[in-house]
């Protein structure tokens, strides 16, 4: 958080250095998210009494290009580039970095459902308690209400910035 005050959104070198910082943060937390999701997948599989052996593996972590795109998106959202709103940038980059990390967990579940011959689908689980408002957006609530109907053929997990849903 302390670095946001030092980012000059009108200076490409400052943005480049900040992007490296975001890469380091994502590189630290994304593998943990994937590992935890793989462990959760194994535990859910066992709790459901699914027969046969299967070793879930974490999804790949975001690339430097993924992080670069997230930072560029947050910079572009500044309405007036001559007088950037650092608070808005902080909010945008925070939800973008969070999404990059959480997508590893989401992708871990979805990728393993695709590989595991004993599964058939996944569902969207909402977590309103993780949001600042304590609510789930209407779109995510609608998708979650459908239940375990999502497969490789029917859908991919599209999460929006600030989304706290899991697969």
Short mmCIF file of C-alpha atoms in Angstrom, two decimals:
data_model
loop_
_atom_site.label_atom_id
_atom_site.label_comp_id
_atom_site.label_asym_id
_atom_site.label_seq_id
_atom_site.Cartn_x
_atom_site.Cartn_y
_atom_site.Cartn_z
CA UNK A 1 0.00 0.00 0.00
CA UNK A 2 2.83 2.39 0.76
CA UNK A 3 4.05 2.22 -2.83
CA UNK A 4 0.85 3.61 -4.34
CA UNK A 5 1.70 7.11 -3.13
CA UNK A 6 4.97 6.92 -5.06
CA UNK A 7 3.60 5.74 -8.40
CA UNK A 8 3.59 8.41 -11.08
CA UNK A 9 0.86 7.31 -13.47
CA UNK A 10 2.12 9.73 -16.11
CA UNK A 11 5.64 8.22 -16.13
CA UNK A 12 6.20 4.96 -18.02
CA UNK A 13 9.31 4.11 -15.96
CA UNK A 14 7.35 4.47 -12.72
CA UNK A 15 4.59 2.25 -14.09
CA UNK A 16 7.14 -0.30 -15.28
CA UNK A 17 8.75 -0.48 -11.82
CA UNK A 18 5.34 -0.76 -10.19
CA UNK A 19 4.42 -3.57 -12.59
CA UNK A 20 7.49 -5.50 -11.37
CA UNK A 21 6.23 -5.10 -7.81
CA UNK A 22 2.79 -6.39 -8.75
CA UNK A 23 4.46 -9.33 -10.54
CA UNK A 24 6.31 -10.18 -7.32
CA UNK A 25 3.13 -10.05 -5.24
CA UNK A 26 1.20 -12.21 -7.72
CA UNK A 27 4.14 -14.64 -7.99
CA UNK A 28 4.11 -15.04 -4.22
CA UNK A 29 0.39 -15.68 -3.73
CA UNK A 30 -0.79 -17.33 -6.97
CA UNK A 31 1.07 -20.65 -6.40
CA UNK A 32 -0.35 -20.83 -2.88
CA UNK A 33 -3.86 -20.30 -4.25
CA UNK A 34 -3.33 -23.13 -6.73
CA UNK A 35 -1.94 -25.48 -4.09
CA UNK A 36 -4.79 -24.75 -1.69
CA UNK A 37 -7.35 -25.29 -4.44
CA UNK A 38 -5.74 -28.61 -5.41
CA UNK A 39 -5.84 -29.75 -1.77
CA UNK A 40 -9.45 -28.61 -1.47
CA UNK A 41 -10.34 -30.48 -4.65
CA UNK A 42 -8.79 -33.67 -3.26
CA UNK A 43 -10.63 -33.23 0.04
CA UNK A 44 -13.97 -32.61 -1.68
CA UNK A 45 -13.41 -35.64 -3.90
CA UNK A 46 -12.67 -37.81 -0.87
CA UNK A 47 -15.63 -36.42 1.10
CA UNK A 48 -17.92 -37.27 -1.82
CA UNK A 49 -16.67 -40.86 -1.76
CA UNK A 50 -15.40 -40.76 -5.34
CA UNK A 51 -13.69 -44.03 -6.24
CA UNK A 52 -10.30 -44.30 -7.88
CA UNK A 53 -7.05 -42.44 -7.50
CA UNK A 54 -6.55 -38.94 -8.80
CA UNK A 55 -3.88 -36.38 -7.99
CA UNK A 56 -5.06 -32.82 -8.56
CA UNK A 57 -2.46 -30.37 -9.80
CA UNK A 58 -2.40 -26.59 -9.49
CA UNK A 59 -3.09 -24.47 -12.56
CA UNK A 60 -0.33 -22.36 -14.10
CA UNK A 61 0.36 -19.01 -12.48
CA UNK A 62 -0.23 -15.73 -14.33
CA UNK A 63 2.51 -14.67 -16.71
CA UNK A 64 4.34 -11.35 -16.72
CA UNK A 65 2.16 -10.43 -19.71
CA UNK A 66 -0.99 -11.11 -17.66
CA UNK A 67 0.25 -8.79 -14.91
CA UNK A 68 1.29 -6.16 -17.46
CA UNK A 69 -2.20 -6.25 -18.96
CA UNK A 70 -3.80 -5.83 -15.52
CA UNK A 71 -1.64 -2.81 -14.70
CA UNK A 72 -2.25 -1.28 -18.12
CA UNK A 73 -6.00 -1.76 -17.65
CA UNK A 74 -5.86 0.02 -14.28
CA UNK A 75 -3.79 2.90 -15.73
CA UNK A 76 -6.14 3.28 -18.72
CA UNK A 77 -9.14 3.60 -16.38
CA UNK A 78 -7.86 6.96 -15.23
CA UNK A 79 -10.34 9.48 -16.61
CA UNK A 80 -7.89 12.37 -16.68
CA UNK A 81 -4.32 11.17 -17.30
CA UNK A 82 -2.96 14.65 -16.57
CA UNK A 83 -4.38 14.45 -13.03
CA UNK A 84 -4.53 10.75 -12.15
CA UNK A 85 -6.60 9.50 -9.25
CA UNK A 86 -4.17 7.37 -7.25
CA UNK A 87 -6.95 6.11 -4.95
CA UNK A 88 -8.92 4.83 -7.96
CA UNK A 89 -5.76 3.27 -9.39
CA UNK A 90 -5.08 1.55 -6.05
CA UNK A 91 -8.58 0.09 -6.01
CA UNK A 92 -8.38 -1.06 -9.64
CA UNK A 93 -4.95 -2.67 -9.35
CA UNK A 94 -5.85 -4.32 -6.05
CA UNK A 95 -8.93 -6.03 -7.49
CA UNK A 96 -7.00 -6.92 -10.66
CA UNK A 97 -4.13 -8.53 -8.74
CA UNK A 98 -6.64 -10.31 -6.52
CA UNK A 99 -8.38 -11.65 -9.62
CA UNK A 100 -5.09 -12.91 -11.08
CA UNK A 101 -4.39 -14.83 -7.86
CA UNK A 102 -7.93 -16.15 -7.43
CA UNK A 103 -8.08 -17.23 -11.08
CA UNK A 104 -5.30 -19.73 -10.34
CA UNK A 105 -7.52 -21.35 -7.70
CA UNK A 106 -10.56 -21.26 -9.99
CA UNK A 107 -8.58 -22.68 -12.92
CA UNK A 108 -7.13 -25.39 -10.68
CA UNK A 109 -10.61 -26.71 -9.92
CA UNK A 110 -11.83 -26.42 -13.50
CA UNK A 111 -8.68 -27.98 -15.01
CA UNK A 112 -8.86 -30.91 -12.60
CA UNK A 113 -12.57 -31.44 -13.29
CA UNK A 114 -11.62 -31.72 -16.97
CA UNK A 115 -8.85 -34.25 -16.20
CA UNK A 116 -10.69 -36.30 -13.57
CA UNK A 117 -12.75 -39.01 -15.26
CA UNK A 118 -14.88 -39.40 -12.13
CA UNK A 119 -16.32 -35.87 -12.26
CA UNK A 120 -18.92 -34.38 -14.51
CA UNK A 121 -19.28 -30.68 -13.73
CA UNK A 122 -18.44 -27.77 -11.47
CA UNK A 123 -20.50 -24.98 -9.97
CA UNK A 124 -20.01 -21.37 -8.97
CA UNK A 125 -19.92 -20.88 -5.22
CA UNK A 126 -20.53 -17.34 -4.05
CA UNK A 127 -18.82 -15.83 -1.01
CA UNK A 128 -20.67 -12.62 -0.06
CA UNK A 129 -18.84 -12.57 3.28
CA UNK A 130 -15.61 -11.82 1.39
CA UNK A 131 -16.98 -8.71 -0.32
CA UNK A 132 -16.93 -5.24 1.18
CA UNK A 133 -20.68 -4.91 0.69
CA UNK A 134 -21.45 -8.34 2.11
CA UNK A 135 -23.41 -9.08 -1.06
CA UNK A 136 -22.97 -11.07 -4.23
CA UNK A 137 -23.55 -9.33 -7.54
CA UNK A 138 -26.76 -10.33 -9.35
CA UNK A 139 -24.88 -11.91 -12.27
CA UNK A 140 -22.82 -14.22 -10.05
CA UNK A 141 -25.88 -15.08 -7.94
CA UNK A 142 -27.77 -16.07 -11.09
CA UNK A 143 -24.89 -18.26 -12.32
CA UNK A 144 -24.51 -19.90 -8.90
CA UNK A 145 -28.22 -20.66 -8.73
CA UNK A 146 -27.87 -23.03 -11.68
CA UNK A 147 -25.88 -25.56 -9.62
CA UNK A 148 -23.29 -28.04 -10.89
CA UNK A 149 -24.11 -27.75 -14.57
CA UNK A 150 -20.89 -26.20 -15.92
CA UNK A 151 -18.60 -28.37 -18.02
CA UNK A 152 -15.83 -27.79 -20.52
CA UNK A 153 -18.44 -27.82 -23.27
CA UNK A 154 -20.93 -25.46 -21.62
CA UNK A 155 -18.92 -22.71 -19.93
CA UNK A 156 -15.69 -21.31 -18.68
CA UNK A 157 -15.38 -19.56 -15.36
CA UNK A 158 -15.47 -15.85 -16.08
CA UNK A 159 -14.74 -13.79 -13.00
CA UNK A 160 -14.87 -10.03 -12.93
CA UNK A 161 -12.50 -7.80 -10.96
CA UNK A 162 -13.63 -7.88 -7.36
CA UNK A 163 -15.38 -11.23 -7.80
CA UNK A 164 -15.08 -13.52 -4.77
CA UNK A 165 -16.69 -16.59 -6.32
CA UNK A 166 -14.91 -19.92 -6.46
CA UNK A 167 -15.36 -22.90 -8.74
#
